[in-house]
Amino acid sequence: MSTPILCGIDLGTTNTLAAHFVITSGGGEVHLIESAEGDLLMPSVVHFYPGSKEYCVGRSALGFALNHPDRTFRWVKRYIGKNITWAVEIDGNELLEVNARTISARILKEALKNARREMRLPELPTEAVISVPAYFSEQERVGTKEAAEVAGLQRCRLIEEPTAAIFEFIYELKRLGQLTTRFPSGRGHVLVFDLGGGTFDVSVARLDLTNPGEPRVQIVANNGIRDLGGYNFDMELLKYGLKLASKSSPNLPILGELLVAAEELDIDGKISDREHASLISNALISAEACKQRLSSVPRREITQQFTLYLGGAAQQYVDISRGEFEDLLAPYLARIKGVLQETLAILQDNTNGEISRWEQLDEVILVGGSTRIPAIRDLIQEVIGFAPSEDVRKDLVVAKGAAIQAAIDAGLPVLQVARCTSYDYGIVDPNGTTKVVIPRGSQYPSQHKAKYKVPFSLTTRLPITIVENAGHTGDQAHAKVIKEVSYFHPLLLTGDELEVTCSIDESGLMKVFVEDPRSGEAVESSIKDISMTDDEKAQARQDVEEGISPHDAWNRYEPDRDEADGAL
Ligand code: AMP
């Protein structure tokens, strides 16, 4: 029997990392995969070379963000559930249309090429587990799956980032034989606080370690904010610097223009004016580095500096103290605090009151680069009442956990897992009110059935709508239509009852079927808004293939030759 390829990919807003699970006599261990440029954390950046579809991914692509931001794509994960497209000039008037999914496909392809090289495989892996934020919506999950398909994966399952992190945390303790010292009662609850470059997730896992060979991890609550992360903090720094500079230099119109350009970037993911895009891109890189340095300064009054580029040789320096930066963070900290407080309520709900106070948690683990910010750690300690654990490798755990999920999927006795939904889902009644079919916190994979009464109507076509975040409190303000079934029947009668089945698969994705109980006929839903057609996917796949540079590391790697050289 051939050895399974057990590959996991953390497709992050800022960085991407792949890992693979290696089966050993002692069970298995997870190895991280370097990029062709020697990085563990490969920047999630794609640059298209001028005049062609050819592209590069990673550190070199990030380098091009400075001078060629119009051909360089960063932070696309923020847009993966949206219908925003960007055009890249490839040859004269010819334009290549890309979107967050097809850009992500290029990042994934690069991660697969890295995996192939490091794992010495004859072909690219065709299966992988890809992590997504726990608070990702249905559309964002579908977008990620489509990116995987375009990258050439035949099978891809999604895993929530905090779930992956907790897998790695538990698996590592198991490997080191430290589970019982850490959780002497054999049970426990762990909160994962995950704040990365673009998203914020909180999950709570219930652990049952009474079978030490195969610990059980049950996710009992998820919460978060889909568009909050380090990117927002960089942007705040940049805008703050521009406003300060405008005050001291009111005669420089470029400062106001750059402020407008920064807003544009925030909304559309791109800036239309190339010169402005380049200046903003440079300043953001400088602001991000300044933000990271501020995390290491011990006191509020100590400053760090970043640069605003104003065109040509003109530039201004902005000095900002850790205290000023924390003041800029205040609105985000308040939102994070709100999410934490709400999480406790969700936890209480989902555990039928078993967990109702933070003291009942055993551990808090921090994941994601932005948890290095001291104000974030202080906030967690203030709300939860105890200090987070320090022995988690916050940048690496998610990719490793995804590889562990690949091992579980291959049937290896690694861990047992149960997950729960982050949202509730409902069906919109003919009179416009929503009935919750799947309450938030429901375990999945699962199937839920509901009845739908045909309203008084002369039509034979019936639109049935499924919404996400239906809100069991009755608040439908944030409900989002995710599925629509256009049900057709020549003999639809008022009062007929149709059976609607909503099933959630292992990746947290929903399928909806409407069935007529008389005929047994079923119609499947289609997804609203995004979703690529098969033709679009085929075209995108071809574009991705055509753009692979003939000089890149994947093409240079020939396993047969390396083996002959004794490299294995
Ligand atoms: P991740 O998505 O987990 O790779 O996190 C990336 C985010 O973490 C980026 O916004 C980084 O700027 C941020 N980050 C990394 N290191 C630090 C640090 N020392 N202080 C503040 N933010 C950081």
Short mmCIF file of N, CA and C in Angstrom, two decimals, residues 202-303:
data_model
loop_
_atom_site.label_atom_id
_atom_site.label_comp_id
_atom_site.label_asym_id
_atom_site.label_seq_id
_atom_site.Cartn_x
_atom_site.Cartn_y
_atom_site.Cartn_z
N VAL A 202 -12.63 33.14 18.06
CA VAL A 202 -12.51 32.55 19.40
C VAL A 202 -13.24 31.23 19.34
N SER A 203 -12.62 30.18 19.83
CA SER A 203 -13.31 28.89 19.93
C SER A 203 -13.02 28.31 21.30
N VAL A 204 -13.98 27.54 21.79
CA VAL A 204 -13.73 26.83 23.04
C VAL A 204 -13.89 25.34 22.75
N ALA A 205 -12.90 24.56 23.23
CA ALA A 205 -12.93 23.12 23.01
C ALA A 205 -13.07 22.41 24.35
N ARG A 206 -13.89 21.38 24.34
CA ARG A 206 -14.00 20.52 25.52
C ARG A 206 -13.12 19.29 25.25
N LEU A 207 -12.30 18.95 26.23
CA LEU A 207 -11.38 17.83 26.05
C LEU A 207 -11.80 16.67 26.92
N ASP A 208 -11.70 15.49 26.33
CA ASP A 208 -11.89 14.27 27.12
C ASP A 208 -10.67 13.41 26.85
N LEU A 209 -9.81 13.30 27.85
CA LEU A 209 -8.53 12.62 27.65
C LEU A 209 -8.51 11.27 28.34
N THR A 210 -9.72 10.77 28.65
CA THR A 210 -9.76 9.53 29.42
C THR A 210 -9.28 8.34 28.59
N ASN A 211 -9.33 8.48 27.25
CA ASN A 211 -8.69 7.47 26.40
C ASN A 211 -7.43 8.13 25.83
N PRO A 212 -6.28 8.00 26.53
CA PRO A 212 -5.10 8.78 26.15
C PRO A 212 -4.59 8.46 24.74
N GLY A 213 -4.91 7.28 24.23
CA GLY A 213 -4.46 6.93 22.88
C GLY A 213 -5.14 7.80 21.83
N GLU A 214 -6.35 8.18 22.10
CA GLU A 214 -7.11 8.96 21.11
C GLU A 214 -7.96 10.02 21.85
N PRO A 215 -7.30 11.11 22.29
CA PRO A 215 -8.03 12.14 23.02
C PRO A 215 -9.20 12.67 22.19
N ARG A 216 -10.25 13.08 22.88
CA ARG A 216 -11.43 13.59 22.16
C ARG A 216 -11.51 15.11 22.33
N VAL A 217 -11.66 15.79 21.22
CA VAL A 217 -11.76 17.25 21.22
C VAL A 217 -13.12 17.62 20.67
N GLN A 218 -13.91 18.30 21.48
CA GLN A 218 -15.23 18.71 20.99
C GLN A 218 -15.31 20.23 21.02
N ILE A 219 -15.53 20.83 19.87
CA ILE A 219 -15.65 22.29 19.83
C ILE A 219 -17.05 22.65 20.32
N VAL A 220 -17.12 23.50 21.36
CA VAL A 220 -18.43 23.80 21.93
C VAL A 220 -18.87 25.24 21.69
N ALA A 221 -17.98 26.09 21.20
CA ALA A 221 -18.42 27.45 20.87
C ALA A 221 -17.46 28.09 19.88
N ASN A 222 -18.01 28.83 18.94
CA ASN A 222 -17.20 29.62 18.01
C ASN A 222 -17.76 31.03 17.98
N ASN A 223 -16.88 31.97 17.83
CA ASN A 223 -17.34 33.36 17.66
C ASN A 223 -16.20 34.12 16.97
N GLY A 224 -16.44 35.33 16.57
CA GLY A 224 -15.34 36.07 15.96
C GLY A 224 -15.80 37.26 15.15
N ILE A 225 -14.82 37.87 14.47
CA ILE A 225 -15.09 38.99 13.57
C ILE A 225 -14.30 38.69 12.30
N ARG A 226 -15.02 38.68 11.17
CA ARG A 226 -14.39 38.18 9.95
C ARG A 226 -13.36 39.12 9.35
N ASP A 227 -13.48 40.41 9.65
CA ASP A 227 -12.55 41.34 8.99
C ASP A 227 -11.80 42.18 10.02
N LEU A 228 -11.32 41.53 11.04
CA LEU A 228 -10.53 42.25 12.04
C LEU A 228 -9.20 41.52 12.24
N GLY A 229 -8.11 42.24 12.01
CA GLY A 229 -6.81 41.62 12.19
C GLY A 229 -5.71 42.66 12.03
N GLY A 230 -4.49 42.17 11.93
CA GLY A 230 -3.33 43.05 11.85
C GLY A 230 -3.42 44.05 10.71
N TYR A 231 -4.07 43.67 9.63
CA TYR A 231 -4.22 44.58 8.49
C TYR A 231 -4.89 45.88 8.94
N ASN A 232 -5.95 45.74 9.77
CA ASN A 232 -6.67 46.94 10.23
C ASN A 232 -5.76 47.84 11.06
N PHE A 233 -4.88 47.20 11.84
CA PHE A 233 -4.02 48.00 12.71
C PHE A 233 -2.98 48.76 11.86
N ASP A 234 -2.47 48.10 10.82
CA ASP A 234 -1.51 48.77 9.92
C ASP A 234 -2.19 49.99 9.28
N MET A 235 -3.43 49.76 8.86
CA MET A 235 -4.20 50.80 8.20
C MET A 235 -4.45 51.99 9.14
N GLU A 236 -4.75 51.67 10.41
CA GLU A 236 -4.98 52.74 11.39
C GLU A 236 -3.72 53.57 11.57
N LEU A 237 -2.58 52.87 11.66
CA LEU A 237 -1.31 53.58 11.82
C LEU A 237 -1.07 54.51 10.63
N LEU A 238 -1.31 53.97 9.44
CA LEU A 238 -1.08 54.74 8.23
C LEU A 238 -1.97 55.99 8.21
N LYS A 239 -3.24 55.82 8.49
CA LYS A 239 -4.17 56.96 8.44
C LYS A 239 -3.81 57.98 9.51
N TYR A 240 -3.43 57.48 10.67
CA TYR A 240 -3.03 58.37 11.77
C TYR A 240 -1.83 59.21 11.32
N GLY A 241 -0.86 58.54 10.72
CA GLY A 241 0.34 59.25 10.25
C GLY A 241 -0.03 60.29 9.20
N LEU A 242 -0.90 59.93 8.29
CA LEU A 242 -1.29 60.87 7.22
C LEU A 242 -2.02 62.09 7.80
N LYS A 243 -2.87 61.83 8.80
CA LYS A 243 -3.61 62.96 9.41
C LYS A 243 -2.66 63.88 10.17
N LEU A 244 -1.74 63.27 10.91
CA LEU A 244 -0.75 64.08 11.65
C LEU A 244 0.06 64.94 10.68
N ALA A 245 0.50 64.29 9.60
CA ALA A 245 1.33 65.00 8.63
C ALA A 245 0.53 66.11 7.95
N SER A 246 -0.77 65.87 7.69
CA SER A 246 -1.60 66.90 7.05
C SER A 246 -1.70 68.13 7.95
N LYS A 247 -1.76 67.88 9.26
CA LYS A 247 -1.86 69.01 10.21
C LYS A 247 -0.59 69.85 10.17
N SER A 248 0.55 69.14 10.19
CA SER A 248 1.79 69.90 10.24
C SER A 248 2.19 70.45 8.85
N SER A 249 1.68 69.85 7.79
CA SER A 249 2.01 70.35 6.45
C SER A 249 0.72 70.54 5.64
N PRO A 250 -0.10 71.55 5.99
CA PRO A 250 -1.40 71.69 5.32
C PRO A 250 -1.29 72.00 3.83
N ASN A 251 -0.09 72.38 3.39
CA ASN A 251 0.03 72.74 1.97
C ASN A 251 0.43 71.58 1.08
N LEU A 252 0.37 70.39 1.61
CA LEU A 252 0.74 69.23 0.80
C LEU A 252 -0.50 68.44 0.42
N PRO A 253 -1.12 68.72 -0.73
CA PRO A 253 -2.37 68.03 -1.09
C PRO A 253 -2.21 66.52 -1.21
N ILE A 254 -1.00 66.05 -1.47
CA ILE A 254 -0.78 64.61 -1.63
C ILE A 254 -1.22 63.84 -0.37
N LEU A 255 -1.10 64.48 0.79
CA LEU A 255 -1.45 63.78 2.03
C LEU A 255 -2.94 63.45 2.06
N GLY A 256 -3.76 64.43 1.64
CA GLY A 256 -5.21 64.20 1.56
C GLY A 256 -5.53 63.14 0.52
N GLU A 257 -4.83 63.22 -0.60
CA GLU A 257 -5.08 62.24 -1.68
C GLU A 257 -4.75 60.82 -1.20
N LEU A 258 -3.68 60.71 -0.45
CA LEU A 258 -3.29 59.37 0.03
C LEU A 258 -4.30 58.82 1.04
N LEU A 259 -4.89 59.74 1.81
CA LEU A 259 -5.91 59.31 2.76
C LEU A 259 -7.11 58.72 2.00
N VAL A 260 -7.48 59.39 0.92
CA VAL A 260 -8.60 58.88 0.10
C VAL A 260 -8.21 57.52 -0.52
N ALA A 261 -6.96 57.44 -0.99
CA ALA A 261 -6.50 56.18 -1.60
C ALA A 261 -6.51 55.04 -0.59
N ALA A 262 -6.15 55.35 0.67
CA ALA A 262 -6.14 54.30 1.72
C ALA A 262 -7.56 53.78 1.94
N GLU A 263 -8.54 54.69 1.92
CA GLU A 263 -9.95 54.27 2.08
C GLU A 263 -10.34 53.36 0.92
N GLU A 264 -9.90 53.73 -0.26
CA GLU A 264 -10.24 52.95 -1.46
C GLU A 264 -9.68 51.53 -1.34
N LEU A 265 -8.44 51.43 -0.86
CA LEU A 265 -7.81 50.12 -0.70
C LEU A 265 -8.61 49.27 0.28
N ASP A 266 -9.08 49.92 1.33
CA ASP A 266 -9.84 49.23 2.37
C ASP A 266 -11.12 48.61 1.80
N ILE A 267 -11.75 49.32 0.87
CA ILE A 267 -13.04 48.86 0.37
C ILE A 267 -12.87 47.86 -0.79
N ASP A 268 -12.03 48.20 -1.75
CA ASP A 268 -11.95 47.40 -2.99
C ASP A 268 -10.74 46.49 -3.07
N GLY A 269 -9.82 46.61 -2.14
CA GLY A 269 -8.62 45.78 -2.20
C GLY A 269 -7.61 46.27 -3.22
N LYS A 270 -7.87 47.40 -3.85
CA LYS A 270 -6.94 47.93 -4.85
C LYS A 270 -7.08 49.44 -4.88
N ILE A 271 -6.04 50.12 -5.36
CA ILE A 271 -6.11 51.58 -5.51
C ILE A 271 -5.97 51.86 -7.00
N SER A 272 -6.90 52.67 -7.55
CA SER A 272 -6.91 52.84 -9.01
C SER A 272 -5.69 53.63 -9.50
N ASP A 273 -5.23 54.62 -8.74
CA ASP A 273 -4.10 55.42 -9.20
C ASP A 273 -2.79 54.70 -8.85
N ARG A 274 -2.00 54.40 -9.89
CA ARG A 274 -0.82 53.57 -9.69
C ARG A 274 0.21 54.20 -8.77
N GLU A 275 0.40 55.52 -8.96
CA GLU A 275 1.39 56.23 -8.13
C GLU A 275 0.97 56.20 -6.65
N HIS A 276 -0.32 56.49 -6.42
CA HIS A 276 -0.81 56.45 -5.04
C HIS A 276 -0.70 55.05 -4.45
N ALA A 277 -1.02 54.06 -5.29
CA ALA A 277 -0.97 52.67 -4.82
C ALA A 277 0.43 52.32 -4.35
N SER A 278 1.42 52.79 -5.09
CA SER A 278 2.79 52.48 -4.75
C SER A 278 3.20 53.16 -3.43
N LEU A 279 2.78 54.43 -3.29
CA LEU A 279 3.14 55.16 -2.06
C LEU A 279 2.49 54.53 -0.84
N ILE A 280 1.22 54.16 -1.00
CA ILE A 280 0.49 53.55 0.12
C ILE A 280 1.11 52.19 0.47
N SER A 281 1.44 51.43 -0.56
CA SER A 281 2.00 50.10 -0.35
C SER A 281 3.31 50.20 0.45
N ASN A 282 4.14 51.16 0.06
CA ASN A 282 5.41 51.36 0.78
C ASN A 282 5.18 51.75 2.23
N ALA A 283 4.23 52.70 2.42
CA ALA A 283 3.98 53.19 3.78
C ALA A 283 3.39 52.09 4.65
N LEU A 284 2.55 51.23 4.06
CA LEU A 284 1.93 50.16 4.86
C LEU A 284 2.98 49.16 5.32
N ILE A 285 3.93 48.88 4.47
CA ILE A 285 5.00 47.94 4.85
C ILE A 285 5.81 48.53 6.00
N SER A 286 6.07 49.84 5.90
CA SER A 286 6.82 50.51 6.96
C SER A 286 6.00 50.55 8.26
N ALA A 287 4.69 50.83 8.13
CA ALA A 287 3.81 50.91 9.31
C ALA A 287 3.71 49.54 9.98
N GLU A 288 3.63 48.48 9.18
CA GLU A 288 3.51 47.13 9.77
C GLU A 288 4.77 46.80 10.59
N ALA A 289 5.93 47.14 10.03
CA ALA A 289 7.17 46.84 10.74
C ALA A 289 7.22 47.65 12.04
N CYS A 290 6.75 48.90 11.98
CA CYS A 290 6.73 49.76 13.18
C CYS A 290 5.81 49.14 14.23
N LYS A 291 4.62 48.69 13.79
CA LYS A 291 3.66 48.06 14.70
C LYS A 291 4.31 46.86 15.41
N GLN A 292 5.04 46.07 14.64
CA GLN A 292 5.65 44.87 15.24
C GLN A 292 6.72 45.26 16.26
N ARG A 293 7.47 46.32 15.94
CA ARG A 293 8.51 46.75 16.89
C ARG A 293 7.88 47.28 18.17
N LEU A 294 6.73 47.94 18.01
CA LEU A 294 6.06 48.50 19.20
C LEU A 294 5.66 47.41 20.19
N SER A 295 5.42 46.20 19.68
CA SER A 295 5.04 45.10 20.59
C SER A 295 6.17 44.75 21.55
N SER A 296 7.38 45.09 21.16
CA SER A 296 8.52 44.70 22.01
C SER A 296 8.95 45.82 22.94
N VAL A 297 8.39 47.03 22.77
CA VAL A 297 8.85 48.09 23.68
C VAL A 297 8.10 47.94 25.01
N PRO A 298 8.82 48.14 26.12
CA PRO A 298 8.22 47.78 27.41
C PRO A 298 7.25 48.82 27.98
N ARG A 299 7.34 50.08 27.48
CA ARG A 299 6.50 51.10 28.13
C ARG A 299 5.70 51.91 27.11
N ARG A 300 4.59 52.48 27.60
CA ARG A 300 3.66 53.20 26.72
C ARG A 300 4.28 54.42 26.05
N GLU A 301 5.26 55.06 26.74
CA GLU A 301 5.75 56.33 26.19
C GLU A 301 6.87 56.14 25.15
N ILE A 302 7.37 54.93 25.01
CA ILE A 302 8.48 54.70 24.08
C ILE A 302 7.95 54.69 22.64
N THR A 303 8.68 55.38 21.75
CA THR A 303 8.18 55.52 20.37
C THR A 303 8.96 54.65 19.38
#
